[in-house]
PDB file of C-alpha atoms in Angstrom:
ATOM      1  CA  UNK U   1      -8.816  -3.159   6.836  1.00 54.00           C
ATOM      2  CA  UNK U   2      -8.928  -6.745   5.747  1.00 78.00           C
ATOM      3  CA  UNK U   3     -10.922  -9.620   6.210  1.00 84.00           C
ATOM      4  CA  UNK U   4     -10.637 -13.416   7.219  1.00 84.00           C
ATOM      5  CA  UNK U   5     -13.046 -15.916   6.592  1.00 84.00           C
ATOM      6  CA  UNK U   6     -16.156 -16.363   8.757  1.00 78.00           C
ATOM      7  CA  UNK U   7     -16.654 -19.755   7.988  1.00 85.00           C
ATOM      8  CA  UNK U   8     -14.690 -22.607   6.011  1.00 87.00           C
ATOM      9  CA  UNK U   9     -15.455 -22.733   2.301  1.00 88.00           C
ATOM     10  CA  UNK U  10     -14.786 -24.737  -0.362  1.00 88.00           C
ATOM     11  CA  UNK U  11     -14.793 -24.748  -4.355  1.00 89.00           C
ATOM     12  CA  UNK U  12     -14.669 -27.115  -6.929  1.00 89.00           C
ATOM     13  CA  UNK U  13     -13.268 -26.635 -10.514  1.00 85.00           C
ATOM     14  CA  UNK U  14     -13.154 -28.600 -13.031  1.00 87.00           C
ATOM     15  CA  UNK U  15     -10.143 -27.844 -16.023  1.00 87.00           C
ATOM     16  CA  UNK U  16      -9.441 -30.326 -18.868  1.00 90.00           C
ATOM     17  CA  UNK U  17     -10.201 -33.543 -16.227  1.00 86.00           C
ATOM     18  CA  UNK U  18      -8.365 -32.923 -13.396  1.00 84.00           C
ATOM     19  CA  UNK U  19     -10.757 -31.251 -10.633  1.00 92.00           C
ATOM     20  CA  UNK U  20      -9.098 -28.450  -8.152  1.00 94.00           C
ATOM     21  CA  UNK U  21     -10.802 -28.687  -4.866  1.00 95.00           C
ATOM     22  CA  UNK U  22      -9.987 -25.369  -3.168  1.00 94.00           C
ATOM     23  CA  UNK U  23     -10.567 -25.517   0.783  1.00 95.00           C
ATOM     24  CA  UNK U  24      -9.809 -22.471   3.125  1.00 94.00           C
ATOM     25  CA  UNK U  25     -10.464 -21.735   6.501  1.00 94.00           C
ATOM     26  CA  UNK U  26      -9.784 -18.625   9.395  1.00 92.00           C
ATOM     27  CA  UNK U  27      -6.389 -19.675  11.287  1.00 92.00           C
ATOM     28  CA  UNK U  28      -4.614 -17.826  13.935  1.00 87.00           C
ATOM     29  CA  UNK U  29      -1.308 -19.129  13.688  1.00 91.00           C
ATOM     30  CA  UNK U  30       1.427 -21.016  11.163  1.00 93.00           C
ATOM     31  CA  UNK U  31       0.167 -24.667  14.168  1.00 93.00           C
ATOM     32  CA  UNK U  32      -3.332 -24.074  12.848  1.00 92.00           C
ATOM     33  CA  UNK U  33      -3.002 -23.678   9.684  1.00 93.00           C
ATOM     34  CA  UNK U  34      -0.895 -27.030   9.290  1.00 94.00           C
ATOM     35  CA  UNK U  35      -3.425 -28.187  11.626  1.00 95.00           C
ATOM     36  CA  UNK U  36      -5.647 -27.847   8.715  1.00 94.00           C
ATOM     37  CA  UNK U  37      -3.851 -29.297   5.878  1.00 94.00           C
ATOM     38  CA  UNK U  38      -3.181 -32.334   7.765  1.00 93.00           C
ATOM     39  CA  UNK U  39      -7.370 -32.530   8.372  1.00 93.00           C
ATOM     40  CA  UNK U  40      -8.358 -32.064   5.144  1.00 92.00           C
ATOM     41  CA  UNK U  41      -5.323 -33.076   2.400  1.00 90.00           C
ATOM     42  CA  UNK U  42      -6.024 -36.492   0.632  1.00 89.00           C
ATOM     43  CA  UNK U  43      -3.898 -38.769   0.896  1.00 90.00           C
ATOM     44  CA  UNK U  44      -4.217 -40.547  -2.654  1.00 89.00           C
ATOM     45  CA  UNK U  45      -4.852 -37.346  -4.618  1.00 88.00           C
ATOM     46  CA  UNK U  46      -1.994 -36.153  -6.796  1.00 91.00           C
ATOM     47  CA  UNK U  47      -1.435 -33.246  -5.067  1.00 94.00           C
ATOM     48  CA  UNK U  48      -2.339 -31.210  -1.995  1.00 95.00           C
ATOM     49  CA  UNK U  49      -0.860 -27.227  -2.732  1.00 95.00           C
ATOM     50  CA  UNK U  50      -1.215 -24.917   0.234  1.00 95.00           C
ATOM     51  CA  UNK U  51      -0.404 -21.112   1.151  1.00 96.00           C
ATOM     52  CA  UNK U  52      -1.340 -18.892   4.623  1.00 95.00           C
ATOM     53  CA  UNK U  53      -1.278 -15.447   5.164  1.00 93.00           C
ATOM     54  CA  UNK U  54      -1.117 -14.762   8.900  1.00 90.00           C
ATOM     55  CA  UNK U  55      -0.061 -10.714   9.398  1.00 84.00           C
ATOM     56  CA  UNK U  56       3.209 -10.600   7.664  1.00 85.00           C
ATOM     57  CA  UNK U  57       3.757 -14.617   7.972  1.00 90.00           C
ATOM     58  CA  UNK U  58       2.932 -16.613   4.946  1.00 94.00           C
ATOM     59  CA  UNK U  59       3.920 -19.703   3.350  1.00 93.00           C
ATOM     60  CA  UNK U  60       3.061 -22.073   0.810  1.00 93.00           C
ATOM     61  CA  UNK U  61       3.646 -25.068  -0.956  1.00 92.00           C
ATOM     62  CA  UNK U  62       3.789 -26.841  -4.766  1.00 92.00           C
ATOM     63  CA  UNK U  63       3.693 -30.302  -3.608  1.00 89.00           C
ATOM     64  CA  UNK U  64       5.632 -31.315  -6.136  1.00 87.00           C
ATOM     65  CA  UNK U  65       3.804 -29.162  -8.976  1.00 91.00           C
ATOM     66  CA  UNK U  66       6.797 -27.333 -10.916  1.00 90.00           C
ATOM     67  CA  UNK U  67       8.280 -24.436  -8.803  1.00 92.00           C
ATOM     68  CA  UNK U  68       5.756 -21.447  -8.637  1.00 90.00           C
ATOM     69  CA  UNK U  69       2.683 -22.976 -10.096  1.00 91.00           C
ATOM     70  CA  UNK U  70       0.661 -23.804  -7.305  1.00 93.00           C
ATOM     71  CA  UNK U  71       1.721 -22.178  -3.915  1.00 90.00           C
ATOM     72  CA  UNK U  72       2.602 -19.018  -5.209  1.00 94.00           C
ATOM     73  CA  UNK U  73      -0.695 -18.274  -6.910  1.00 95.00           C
ATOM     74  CA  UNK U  74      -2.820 -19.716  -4.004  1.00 95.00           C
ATOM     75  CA  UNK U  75      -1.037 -17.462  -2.026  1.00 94.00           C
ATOM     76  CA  UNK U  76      -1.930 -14.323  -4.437  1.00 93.00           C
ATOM     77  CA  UNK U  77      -5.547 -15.240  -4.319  1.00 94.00           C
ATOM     78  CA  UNK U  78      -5.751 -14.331  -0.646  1.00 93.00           C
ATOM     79  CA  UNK U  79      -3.539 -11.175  -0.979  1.00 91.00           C
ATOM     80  CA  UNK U  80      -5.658 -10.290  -4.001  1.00 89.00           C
ATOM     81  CA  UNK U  81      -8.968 -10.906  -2.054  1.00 88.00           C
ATOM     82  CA  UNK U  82      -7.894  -8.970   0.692  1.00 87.00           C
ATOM     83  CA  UNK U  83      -7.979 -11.613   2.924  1.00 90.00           C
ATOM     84  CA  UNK U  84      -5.591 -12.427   6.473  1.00 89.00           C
ATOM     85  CA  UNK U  85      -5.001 -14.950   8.716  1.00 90.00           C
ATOM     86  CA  UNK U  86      -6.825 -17.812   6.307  1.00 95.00           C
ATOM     87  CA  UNK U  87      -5.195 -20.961   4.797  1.00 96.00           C
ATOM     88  CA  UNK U  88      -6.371 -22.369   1.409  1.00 96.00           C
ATOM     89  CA  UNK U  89      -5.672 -25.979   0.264  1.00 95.00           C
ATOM     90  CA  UNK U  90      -6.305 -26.873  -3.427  1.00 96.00           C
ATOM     91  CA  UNK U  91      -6.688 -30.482  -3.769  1.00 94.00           C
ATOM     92  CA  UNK U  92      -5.791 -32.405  -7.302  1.00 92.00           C
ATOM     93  CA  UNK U  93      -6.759 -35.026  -8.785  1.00 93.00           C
ATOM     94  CA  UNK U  94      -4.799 -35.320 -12.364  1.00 88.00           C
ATOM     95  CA  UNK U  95      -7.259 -36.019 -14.993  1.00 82.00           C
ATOM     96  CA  UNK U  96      -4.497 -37.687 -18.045  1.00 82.00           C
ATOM     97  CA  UNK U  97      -4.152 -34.132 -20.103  1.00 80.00           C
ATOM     98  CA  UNK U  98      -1.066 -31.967 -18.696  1.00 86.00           C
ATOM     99  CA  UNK U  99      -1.730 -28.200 -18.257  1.00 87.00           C
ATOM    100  CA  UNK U 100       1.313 -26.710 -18.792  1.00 86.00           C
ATOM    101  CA  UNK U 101       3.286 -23.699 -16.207  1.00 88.00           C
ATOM    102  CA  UNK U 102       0.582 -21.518 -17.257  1.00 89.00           C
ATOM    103  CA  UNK U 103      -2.556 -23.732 -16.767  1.00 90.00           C
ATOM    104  CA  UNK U 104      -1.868 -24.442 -13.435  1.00 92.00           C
ATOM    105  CA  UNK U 105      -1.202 -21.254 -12.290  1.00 93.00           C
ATOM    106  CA  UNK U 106      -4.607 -20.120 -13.852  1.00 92.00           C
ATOM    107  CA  UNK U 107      -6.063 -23.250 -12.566  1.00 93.00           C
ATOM    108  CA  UNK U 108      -4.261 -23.355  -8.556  1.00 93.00           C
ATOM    109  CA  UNK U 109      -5.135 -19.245  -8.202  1.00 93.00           C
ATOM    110  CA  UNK U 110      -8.597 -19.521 -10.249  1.00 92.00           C
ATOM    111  CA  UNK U 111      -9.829 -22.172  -7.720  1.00 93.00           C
ATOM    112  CA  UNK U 112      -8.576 -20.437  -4.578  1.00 94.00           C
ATOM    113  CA  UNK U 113      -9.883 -16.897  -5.353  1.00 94.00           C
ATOM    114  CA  UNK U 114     -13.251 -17.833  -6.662  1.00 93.00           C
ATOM    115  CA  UNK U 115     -13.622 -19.912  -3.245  1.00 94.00           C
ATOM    116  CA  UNK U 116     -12.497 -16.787  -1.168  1.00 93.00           C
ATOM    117  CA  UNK U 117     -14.624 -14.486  -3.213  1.00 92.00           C
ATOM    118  CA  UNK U 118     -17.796 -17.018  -2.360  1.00 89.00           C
ATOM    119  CA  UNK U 119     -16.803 -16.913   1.041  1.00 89.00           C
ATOM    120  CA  UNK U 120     -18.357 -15.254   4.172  1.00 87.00           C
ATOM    121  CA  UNK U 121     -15.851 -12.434   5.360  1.00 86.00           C
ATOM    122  CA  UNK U 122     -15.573 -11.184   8.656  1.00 80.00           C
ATOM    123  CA  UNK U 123     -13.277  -8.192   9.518  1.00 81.00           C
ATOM    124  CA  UNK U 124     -10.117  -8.563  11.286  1.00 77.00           C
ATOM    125  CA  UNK U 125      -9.946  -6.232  14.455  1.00 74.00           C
ATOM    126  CA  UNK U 126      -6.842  -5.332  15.984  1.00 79.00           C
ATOM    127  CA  UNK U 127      -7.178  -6.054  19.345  1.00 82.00           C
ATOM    128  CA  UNK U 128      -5.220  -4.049  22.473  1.00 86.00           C
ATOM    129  CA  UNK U 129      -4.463  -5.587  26.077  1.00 91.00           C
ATOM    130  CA  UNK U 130      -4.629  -3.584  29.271  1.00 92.00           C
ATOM    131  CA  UNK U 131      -4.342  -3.810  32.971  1.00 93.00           C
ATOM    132  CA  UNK U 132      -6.842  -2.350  34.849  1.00 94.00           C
ATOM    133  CA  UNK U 133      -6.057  -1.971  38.564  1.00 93.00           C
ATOM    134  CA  UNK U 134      -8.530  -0.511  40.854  1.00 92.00           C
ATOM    135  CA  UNK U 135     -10.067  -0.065  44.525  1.00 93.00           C
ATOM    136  CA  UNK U 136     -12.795  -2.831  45.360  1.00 92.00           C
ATOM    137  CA  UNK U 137     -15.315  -0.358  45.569  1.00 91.00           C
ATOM    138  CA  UNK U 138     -15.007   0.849  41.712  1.00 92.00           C
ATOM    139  CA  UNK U 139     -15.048  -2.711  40.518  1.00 91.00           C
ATOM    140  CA  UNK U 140     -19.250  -2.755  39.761  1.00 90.00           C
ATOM    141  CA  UNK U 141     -18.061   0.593  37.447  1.00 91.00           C
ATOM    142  CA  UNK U 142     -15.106  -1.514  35.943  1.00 92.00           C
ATOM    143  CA  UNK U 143     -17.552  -4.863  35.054  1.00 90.00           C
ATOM    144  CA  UNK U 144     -19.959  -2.609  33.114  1.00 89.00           C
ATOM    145  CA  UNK U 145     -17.765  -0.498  31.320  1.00 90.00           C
ATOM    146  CA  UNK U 146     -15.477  -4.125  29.808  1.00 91.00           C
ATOM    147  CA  UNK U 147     -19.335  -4.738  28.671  1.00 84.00           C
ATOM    148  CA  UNK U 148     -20.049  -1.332  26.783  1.00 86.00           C
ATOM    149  CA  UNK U 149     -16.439  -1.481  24.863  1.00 86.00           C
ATOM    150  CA  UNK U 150     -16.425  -5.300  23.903  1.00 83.00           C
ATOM    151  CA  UNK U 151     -13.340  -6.102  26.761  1.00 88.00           C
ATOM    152  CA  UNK U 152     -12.750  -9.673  27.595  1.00 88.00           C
ATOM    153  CA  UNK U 153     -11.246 -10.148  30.858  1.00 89.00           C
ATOM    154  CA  UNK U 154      -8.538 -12.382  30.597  1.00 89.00           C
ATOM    155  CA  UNK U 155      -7.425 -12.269  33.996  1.00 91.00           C
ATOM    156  CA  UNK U 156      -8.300 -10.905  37.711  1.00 91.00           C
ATOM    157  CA  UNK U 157      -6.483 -11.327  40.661  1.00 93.00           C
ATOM    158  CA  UNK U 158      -7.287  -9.168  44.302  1.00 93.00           C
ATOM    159  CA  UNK U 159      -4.887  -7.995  46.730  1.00 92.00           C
ATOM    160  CA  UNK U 160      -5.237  -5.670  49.671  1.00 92.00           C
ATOM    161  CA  UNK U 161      -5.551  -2.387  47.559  1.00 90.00           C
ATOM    162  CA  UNK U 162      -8.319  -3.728  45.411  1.00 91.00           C
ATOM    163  CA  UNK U 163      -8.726  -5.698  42.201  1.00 93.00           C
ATOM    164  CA  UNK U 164      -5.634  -6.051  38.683  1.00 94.00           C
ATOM    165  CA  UNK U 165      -8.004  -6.922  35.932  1.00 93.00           C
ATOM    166  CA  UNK U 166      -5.917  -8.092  32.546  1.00 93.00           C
ATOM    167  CA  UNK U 167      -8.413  -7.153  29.640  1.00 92.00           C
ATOM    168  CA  UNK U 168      -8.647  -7.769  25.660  1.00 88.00           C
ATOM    169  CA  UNK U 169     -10.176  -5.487  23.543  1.00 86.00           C
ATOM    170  CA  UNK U 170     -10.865  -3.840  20.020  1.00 83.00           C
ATOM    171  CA  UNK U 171      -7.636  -1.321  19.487  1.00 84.00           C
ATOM    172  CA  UNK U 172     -10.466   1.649  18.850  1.00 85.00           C
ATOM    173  CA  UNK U 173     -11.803   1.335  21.708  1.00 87.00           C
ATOM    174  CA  UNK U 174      -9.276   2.079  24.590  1.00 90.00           C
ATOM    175  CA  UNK U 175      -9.749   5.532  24.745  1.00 91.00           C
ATOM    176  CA  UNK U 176     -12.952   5.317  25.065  1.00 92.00           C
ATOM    177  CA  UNK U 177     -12.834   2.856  28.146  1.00 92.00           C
ATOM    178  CA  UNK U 178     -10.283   4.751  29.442  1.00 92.00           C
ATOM    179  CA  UNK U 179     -12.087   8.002  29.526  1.00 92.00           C
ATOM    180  CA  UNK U 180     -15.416   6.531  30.915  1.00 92.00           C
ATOM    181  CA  UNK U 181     -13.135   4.615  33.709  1.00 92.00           C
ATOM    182  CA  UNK U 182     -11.381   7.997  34.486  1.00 92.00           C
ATOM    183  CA  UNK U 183     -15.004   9.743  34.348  1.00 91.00           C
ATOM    184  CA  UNK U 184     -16.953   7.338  36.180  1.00 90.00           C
ATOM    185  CA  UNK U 185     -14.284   6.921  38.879  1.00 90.00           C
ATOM    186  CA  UNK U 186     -12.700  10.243  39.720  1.00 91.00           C
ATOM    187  CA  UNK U 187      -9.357   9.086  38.178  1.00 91.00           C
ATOM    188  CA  UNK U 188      -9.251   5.832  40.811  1.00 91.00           C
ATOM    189  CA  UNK U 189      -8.909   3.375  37.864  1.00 92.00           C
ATOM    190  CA  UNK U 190      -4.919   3.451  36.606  1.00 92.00           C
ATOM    191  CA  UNK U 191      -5.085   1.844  33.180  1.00 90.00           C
ATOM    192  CA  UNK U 192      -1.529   0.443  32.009  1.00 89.00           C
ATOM    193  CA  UNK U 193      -0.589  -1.546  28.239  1.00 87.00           C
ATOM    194  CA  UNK U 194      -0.569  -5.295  29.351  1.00 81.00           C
ATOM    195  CA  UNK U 195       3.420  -5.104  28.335  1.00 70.00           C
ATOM    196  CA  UNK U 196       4.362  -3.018  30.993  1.00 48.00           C
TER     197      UNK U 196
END
């Protein structure tokens, strides 16, 4: 299982006068996380390097750092903290002495990780989405089970046979809803994926 961030976090570092200021935060899509560079790059710093991981999307920038000195190790810091759907910006300000390929690497990945490994983590859940449709008179069941398995209702609509509830919730717990639902109901509740 991995993590994203709970909170946004930041780190400074300090390597032969330039200072690294490593900024992440939890994103949900490729829109936030440039959402978030925009917020928080600096305008007159010398460079603003990025990378996201969100699921199997990632991307990440040099900023005009040589190729593969900056982006690419910003991005292994999350992969190597076990972290998803997180962006991390590492700010610099050049201090006069040149690092060389090496140095910045060390420098772009040592100030990302050690602000992810500072970080608050919260666990990433996969979530599920059903349909719940039912007869009016089992919806009081319906409410108070969405409670018990951490569903959010997303949706509810009524027609003449009763109640289409569209629900989100943690992918390890659908069975379990769906056996208390059959249990509780005689078998009035039909529970469908939300794709169908």
């Amino acid at each position: 299982m991995t993590d994203t961030l709970a909170l946004r976090a930041s780190h400074l570092l300090g390597v032969k006068h330039s200072r690294f200021l490593a900024q992440a935060a939890p994103v949900a899509t490729p829109d936030d996380a440039l959402a978030f560079l925009r917020e928080i790059a600096v305008p007159d710093a010398t460079h603003n390097c990025w990378a996201y991981r969100i699921g199997g999307e990632y991307r990440s920038s040099d900023d005009g750092e040589p190729a593969g000195t900056a982006g690419r190790p910003i991005l292994a810091a999350i992969d190597g903290q076990g972290f998803d759907r997180v962006m991390v910006v590492v700010t610099r300000w050049y201090g006069g002495i040149k690092l060389g390929a090496g140095g910045l690497v060390r420098a772009y990945g040592g100030a990302a990780a050690e602000c992810l490994r500072q970080a608050p983590r919260l666990p990433v859940v996969a979530m599920t989405s059903l349909i719940l449709a039912c007869p009016f008179d089992d919806l009081g069941v319906v409410h108070g089970a969405l409670a018990t398995h951490l569903a959010v209702k997303q949706d509810e609509s009524f027609d003449e046979s009763g109640a289409r509830l569209v629900i989100e919730l943690p992918a390890d717990r659908a069975d379990a809803l769906k056996t208390q639902l059959r249990d509780a109901t005689r078998n009035r509740v039909r529970v469908m994926p939300a794709t169908a």
